[in-house]
Every structure is written in structure tokens, then in C-alpha cells.
Amino acid sequence: MITTIATVDSPLSRMVDATPTDFWNDSCAVSELEYAVERGGTGATSNPVIVTEVMKKEKDHWFPRVKELAAANPTWSEVELTWALIEEMGQRGAAILQPVFDAHDGTKGRLSLQTNPSNYRTPAAMADQAVHFSTLAPNIQVKFPCTAAGLQAVEDATARGVVANITVVFTVAQCLAAAEAVERGLARFEAAGGDTSRFSPVCSLMIGRLDDWMKVLVEKDSIALDPDAANWAGLAAFKRAYGIYKERGYRTRLLAAAYRHRLHWTELVGGDVVLTMPYAWQVRFNASGIDPVSRIDVPVEQRLIDDLLARVPDFRRAYEPDGLSPEEFAGYGATARTLRGFVASYHDLQGVVRDIMMPNPDLKS
């Protein structure tokens, strides 16, 4: 069985070769994605923040392309042009990953596209868009927010043949609900005669953003927390969810997202998981000289977990399997601030498209 099609030796490629752990490029920028694939990367992701960043990094390609699309479709709104841009960017990234997809018979090598973040309350709109995304390339995966509405969309879209990436996840309860939604969808798809052997759903636990939320609460609520504890909050939640996933045999894999420090790599090596890494972190890790050894089963120090549990109520909600109900997911602090950020970034992206279509005449060219 092919483990990797890497052509450059690196700590990350050695990790992929020696352990069940995969890594993705946390962007669909062409040069960054090519770098990742050369060093063992098996996937990539996108969202409104990433698309805006890629627009700026690849300005020489995308700014003229937006003008071409606008000229060819004179009745399109800026919203229609924005989605044409997002979809084309996704197809471009998916093409780079196609050799990985082919080498692994469709179980790896996917590009994740995010559904419209403004539809986070509307399951049918998310599911319908996901089905459309799946027609863009054979190796497209679709991102849904882990809210009650998003989970209904996950189940319905999976039942219609979509490979899901459940994102905006910060808690063990969300991880479990996401995996259960996928299982229900897979069962419906199989009952209708579908083949799920090439499905590779993931649940994206944003470990760095959970750390960020702990730090926000420490300052906001004047909490005297052990200074090391906040940097382990996401890892503690991830490792607890991973243990439960193994016990229950879910077909969804956990994915660690939102990198903040090297522990977000080294402490998860060895798990049958995915690590989605920004390009800058890949370069840093590949230059580190660190030998990637399995640490997924090494527990987080209990004293740090105990301090978080005792002092930060929102960590208990994140860490306990029954800490939140699905109806509470959207209101959890880290979820709400991330959803707000994605919606704002979506509108910012439309603003970039607007500026290309209709430059501000008050500004110099």
C-alpha cells in the first residue's frame, strides 16, 4: 500500500511514512500546496479567510481572472463572482491533489471547500451547496459548521454522497455529535445502495482556537490559571476525543487545526488522525530537526487538566463528553467567535471582488 508520494525527505514526510498520521496544507495556495505534497501532504483546506489570503498571495493570477469572469458574465452579481472564484480556486487545488487521490484509491488527496458561512442556520442550503461542490472535482470534500443545523446538513449531505469535513469544533461533545451525524448519513447512503469505501470524513477540532478561548477567559474573568495550562487545553480535548473515537470505531477521523506552537504537532504524532498545518508551520517543523515519534497516547499532565477544570468552566464544557448539547454548540464562546469571523471574512472577500470589479475612484490606481 502506498503511504506517501513525497519526493522530498523531511520530518513531516517521515511522520507520514512511519505512522498513521497524515498532514494537510491549511491553504489552497498553489506553491504552498505543492510544497506540502512534495513532503507527504495528503490534503488541503479552504475557507473565506484562506481564499482572501490566496487572492493576495496569487494576485497576478486571481485579480485578472476576476476581471475575466466579470467580463464574460456581465449580469453576475459580486456574490456570484465570489462563489465562482471560490469554486475555481478549489478546483485548482484539487487538481494538485489528484495524484495523491489516485495513489490512495480515493481515500486521501481531497480538497475541502467550505459551505457559505452565512447559511449556518439553514441545513437545506448547506446540504444543497455541498452536493453542488461535490460535482466540481472527484476529490472535493465539504466543510460544515458543527452546530445543530450544521450537523443536520452533515447527515443529509452524507446520505447524498458528500464526503464531510465538520469544522468549527472545539469540544469533545461536538466531536462525538459530528461522528454520530456522519454515521447516520453513511447508514442512509448504504441503505440506498451507495458504496462508502472511499469516504474519508473528518472532524476538525480547532485546538489552537480552544487554547485562544481559554486565554481570553483568563483575562476577561481574571482567572489565576497555571501559565502552561491554556496551551494544553486543545490537546487535552483532542486526546480525550481520540480515545473515545477508537473505542466506538467511528469512520470519521479527527483532524487537528489552528496551529499555535510545536506541541500541536509533536503531541499528536502516531494517531490515526490528520494535522492541517499552515505552510509557515510546515517549513518551521521541517527545519526543526525534530524526530517525529509517536506521542498520541502520552496523556496531558493531570495537574494541568485539573487546574483548567477547577478554574475555567468553559474548559469543563469542552472536555467532558456531555459538556454541551447540540443546541448549545452555536452559543459556545469559541464557536460563536469563529463563526462570526468566517461570516465577516466572507463579506470581506466580496469586498475584494467588488474593488476589482469597480475600483474606488477616490483612490490612486
XYZ file of C-alpha atoms in Angstrom:
365
model
C 0.000 0.000 0.000
C 1.310 3.464 -0.901
C 1.872 5.590 2.178
C 3.074 8.797 0.554
C 4.124 10.105 -2.845
C 6.593 12.517 -1.249
C 9.696 13.369 -3.245
C 11.488 15.392 -0.539
C 12.684 13.880 2.722
C 11.534 15.818 5.782
C 10.293 15.251 9.322
C 6.730 15.516 8.041
C 7.230 13.009 5.223
C 8.892 10.622 7.674
C 5.920 11.013 10.007
C 3.518 10.069 7.213
C 5.680 7.105 6.183
C 6.223 5.726 9.684
C 2.888 6.380 11.417
C -0.854 6.522 10.612
C -0.720 10.325 10.963
C -1.419 12.438 7.875
C -0.964 16.154 7.357
C -2.754 18.593 5.107
C -1.819 22.013 3.816
C -4.043 24.535 5.580
C -4.478 26.538 2.384
C -5.148 26.045 -1.314
C -2.355 28.378 -2.489
C -0.632 26.559 -5.343
C 3.022 26.933 -4.311
C 2.251 26.062 -0.693
C 0.194 23.037 -1.658
C 2.917 21.802 -3.998
C 5.436 22.155 -1.153
C 3.208 20.063 1.126
C 2.581 17.295 -1.416
C 6.318 17.025 -2.123
C 6.807 16.378 1.608
C 3.977 13.915 2.156
C 0.884 16.126 2.403
C -2.335 14.269 1.628
C -4.971 17.004 1.553
C -5.763 20.702 1.772
C -8.432 23.026 3.003
C -10.125 26.318 2.268
C -12.406 28.854 3.944
C -13.208 32.552 3.372
C -10.129 33.663 5.332
C -7.880 31.360 3.304
C -9.413 32.359 -0.039
C -8.826 36.042 0.728
C -5.209 35.301 1.690
C -4.682 33.284 -1.509
C -6.175 36.131 -3.548
C -3.458 38.411 -2.190
C -0.621 35.863 -2.467
C -1.571 34.973 -6.046
C -2.726 38.437 -7.047
C -1.178 38.237 -10.518
C -3.396 35.260 -11.307
C -6.647 35.955 -9.465
C -7.170 39.685 -9.986
C -7.120 39.365 -13.807
C -9.222 36.206 -13.506
C -11.960 38.053 -11.607
C -11.999 40.683 -14.372
C -12.265 37.915 -16.998
C -15.175 36.298 -15.164
C -16.929 39.638 -14.778
C -16.497 40.455 -18.482
C -17.737 37.019 -19.553
C -20.758 37.197 -17.232
C -21.954 40.827 -17.290
C -25.145 40.134 -15.303
C -23.450 38.335 -12.425
C -23.534 39.951 -9.012
C -20.431 40.228 -6.848
C -21.815 37.310 -4.811
C -21.966 35.101 -7.912
C -18.458 36.170 -8.906
C -17.194 35.450 -5.390
C -18.518 31.900 -5.479
C -17.176 31.332 -8.993
C -13.783 32.403 -7.656
C -14.019 30.122 -4.592
C -15.026 27.141 -6.704
C -12.316 27.704 -9.307
C -9.696 28.073 -6.583
C -10.917 24.798 -5.092
C -10.712 23.018 -8.435
C -7.177 24.325 -8.957
C -6.101 22.927 -5.584
C -7.952 19.649 -6.143
C -6.020 19.125 -9.380
C -2.711 19.300 -7.492
C -4.005 16.671 -5.070
C -5.393 14.384 -7.785
C -2.223 12.204 -7.933
C -2.493 11.623 -4.171
C -6.192 10.812 -4.561
C -5.417 8.323 -7.340
C -2.497 6.731 -5.485
C -4.706 6.055 -2.450
C -7.775 4.917 -4.401
C -9.738 7.946 -3.292
C -9.232 7.612 0.457
C -6.783 10.543 0.620
C -5.954 13.544 -1.520
C -9.051 15.687 -1.031
C -9.528 19.466 -1.053
C -12.047 20.822 1.462
C -14.395 23.626 0.390
C -16.487 25.432 2.998
C -20.202 25.981 2.609
C -21.474 29.549 2.752
C -20.846 30.605 6.384
C -23.900 32.864 6.256
C -26.075 29.739 5.945
C -25.016 28.339 9.319
C -28.677 28.278 10.450
C -30.078 26.636 7.290
C -29.438 22.871 6.872
C -31.049 22.527 3.430
C -28.993 25.365 1.929
C -25.761 23.884 3.290
C -26.586 20.363 2.075
C -27.595 21.530 -1.396
C -24.429 23.590 -1.788
C -22.356 20.622 -0.592
C -23.877 18.378 -3.252
C -23.036 21.007 -5.870
C -19.453 21.284 -4.592
C -19.055 17.523 -4.956
C -19.606 17.861 -8.711
C -16.641 20.228 -9.146
C -13.940 17.537 -8.886
C -13.842 13.878 -7.786
C -11.701 14.725 -4.761
C -13.726 17.539 -3.202
C -14.604 17.351 0.495
C -17.116 19.765 2.028
C -16.913 21.704 5.300
C -19.904 22.230 7.577
C -20.041 24.052 10.923
C -20.623 21.876 13.975
C -23.881 23.451 15.080
C -27.257 21.734 15.396
C -28.192 22.984 11.924
C -24.785 22.086 10.512
C -24.998 18.539 11.854
C -28.375 18.017 10.190
C -26.764 19.217 6.956
C -23.862 16.787 7.506
C -26.210 13.829 7.869
C -28.348 14.794 4.882
C -25.404 15.621 2.617
C -23.551 12.422 3.580
C -26.684 10.467 2.729
C -26.496 12.107 -0.712
C -22.877 11.047 -1.265
C -20.939 14.039 0.080
C -17.667 13.474 1.977
C -17.876 15.772 5.002
C -15.385 17.834 6.958
C -17.095 19.041 10.133
C -15.396 22.219 11.282
C -15.791 24.975 13.900
C -15.295 22.231 16.506
C -13.849 22.972 19.949
C -15.312 20.398 22.321
C -15.398 16.666 22.874
C -19.202 16.798 22.736
C -19.043 18.352 19.270
C -16.572 15.691 18.111
C -18.931 12.928 19.196
C -22.006 14.572 17.705
C -20.155 15.093 14.420
C -19.106 11.442 14.196
C -22.647 10.288 15.004
C -24.116 12.552 12.309
C -21.711 11.091 9.759
C -22.584 7.528 10.834
C -26.294 8.240 10.353
C -25.621 9.702 6.926
C -23.395 6.799 5.891
C -26.049 4.312 7.007
C -28.668 6.088 4.896
C -26.331 6.186 1.893
C -25.530 2.482 2.246
C -29.212 1.591 2.670
C -29.848 3.270 -0.676
C -27.162 1.093 -2.298
C -24.236 3.501 -2.031
C -20.594 2.441 -1.636
C -18.861 4.231 1.248
C -15.467 2.516 0.890
C -13.827 5.686 -0.470
C -15.410 8.061 2.015
C -12.904 9.811 4.296
C -14.871 12.121 6.597
C -13.010 14.225 9.156
C -13.923 16.236 12.235
C -11.757 19.361 12.575
C -11.100 20.153 16.229
C -9.611 23.655 16.291
C -7.188 23.011 19.119
C -5.345 26.333 18.853
C -8.569 28.308 18.882
C -9.665 26.454 22.023
C -6.353 27.496 23.602
C -7.066 31.057 22.445
C -10.501 30.987 24.072
C -9.048 29.802 27.370
C -6.619 32.748 27.286
C -9.428 35.191 26.502
C -11.385 33.901 29.501
C -8.339 34.052 31.782
C -8.019 37.766 31.070
C -11.718 38.581 30.882
C -12.573 36.812 34.127
C -9.256 37.487 35.945
C -8.511 33.794 36.428
C -5.265 32.756 38.129
C -4.546 29.819 35.811
C -1.267 27.897 35.615
C 0.527 29.664 32.731
C 1.185 26.360 30.959
C -2.374 25.076 31.157
C -4.009 27.106 28.400
C -1.513 25.817 25.811
C -2.616 22.257 26.600
C -6.387 22.770 26.565
C -6.893 21.868 22.905
C -4.547 18.897 23.130
C -6.358 17.580 26.202
C -9.728 17.788 24.434
C -8.288 16.225 21.263
C -6.693 13.295 23.073
C -9.853 12.607 25.046
C -11.987 12.664 21.888
C -9.459 10.455 20.093
C -9.678 7.795 22.798
C -13.466 7.725 22.508
C -13.302 7.572 18.709
C -11.083 4.487 18.944
C -13.413 2.825 21.455
C -16.504 3.415 19.348
C -14.961 2.694 15.946
C -16.249 5.792 14.186
C -15.462 6.039 10.488
C -14.661 9.737 10.877
C -11.060 10.722 11.575
C -10.169 13.529 13.923
C -8.297 16.461 12.408
C -6.269 18.966 14.437
C -6.470 22.557 13.210
C -5.390 26.094 14.183
C -1.689 25.709 14.968
C -0.136 27.892 17.650
C 3.020 26.037 18.774
C 5.037 22.887 18.121
C 3.145 20.765 20.681
C 0.201 20.868 18.303
C 2.362 18.690 16.059
C 4.626 16.635 18.298
C 1.965 15.577 20.824
C -0.367 14.140 18.164
C 2.128 12.139 16.100
C 1.222 8.456 15.901
C -2.542 8.818 15.913
C -4.747 7.771 13.029
C -5.536 11.446 12.589
C -4.979 14.379 10.252
C -2.988 17.511 11.129
C -3.849 20.519 8.958
C -0.861 22.847 9.032
C -0.318 26.319 7.606
C 2.622 26.484 5.229
C 4.732 28.545 7.650
C 4.396 25.873 10.342
C 5.324 23.120 7.873
C 8.511 24.985 6.976
C 9.308 25.514 10.654
C 8.720 21.866 11.549
C 10.682 20.568 8.558
C 13.645 22.745 9.572
C 13.395 21.813 13.261
C 15.459 18.636 13.288
C 12.748 17.084 15.497
C 12.305 13.350 15.029
C 8.546 12.672 14.824
C 7.942 9.926 17.389
C 4.549 8.673 18.498
C 3.124 10.650 21.427
C -0.612 10.388 20.802
C -1.005 8.019 23.763
C 1.064 10.166 26.146
C -1.534 11.862 28.373
C -1.586 15.539 29.154
C -0.355 16.161 32.693
C -3.277 15.690 35.051
C -2.300 18.734 37.107
C -2.880 20.956 34.058
C -6.231 19.357 33.290
C -7.265 19.646 36.941
C -6.344 23.327 37.028
C -8.360 24.023 33.882
C -11.342 22.049 35.177
C -11.272 23.827 38.521
C -10.809 27.379 37.245
C -12.335 27.626 33.753
C -15.944 26.394 33.475
C -15.792 26.598 29.681
C -12.959 24.059 29.682
C -15.166 21.594 31.532
C -17.805 22.136 28.841
C -15.150 21.452 26.216
C -13.542 18.461 27.909
C -16.498 16.428 29.171
C -18.243 14.210 26.584
C -21.612 15.525 27.766
C -20.392 19.069 28.391
C -22.683 20.605 25.775
C -25.875 19.661 23.963
C -26.104 20.210 20.193
C -28.464 23.108 20.828
C -25.688 24.785 22.834
C -22.916 24.353 20.253
C -23.539 27.615 18.378
C -23.510 29.616 21.601
C -20.226 28.254 22.934
C -17.776 31.157 23.041
C -15.110 29.734 20.738
C -17.776 28.619 18.248
C -19.541 31.966 18.167
C -16.341 33.992 17.734
C -15.153 31.696 14.908
C -18.500 31.690 13.087
C -18.572 35.463 13.345
C -15.061 35.602 11.924
C -15.936 33.351 8.992
C -19.071 35.343 8.147
C -17.100 38.601 8.331
C -14.333 37.169 6.158
C -16.900 36.044 3.595
C -18.143 39.629 3.319
C -14.549 40.896 3.234
C -13.895 38.575 0.298
C -16.892 40.046 -1.530
C -15.347 43.454 -0.860
C -12.107 42.368 -2.561
C -14.094 41.188 -5.573
C -16.038 44.481 -5.582
C -12.832 46.504 -5.571
C -11.559 44.575 -8.591
C -14.840 44.919 -10.493
C -15.442 48.543 -9.514
C -12.266 50.238 -8.227
C -12.739 53.105 -5.805
C -12.349 56.265 -7.928
C -11.238 58.248 -4.862
C -8.049 56.227 -4.618
C -4.946 56.253 -6.792
C -4.648 53.333 -9.183
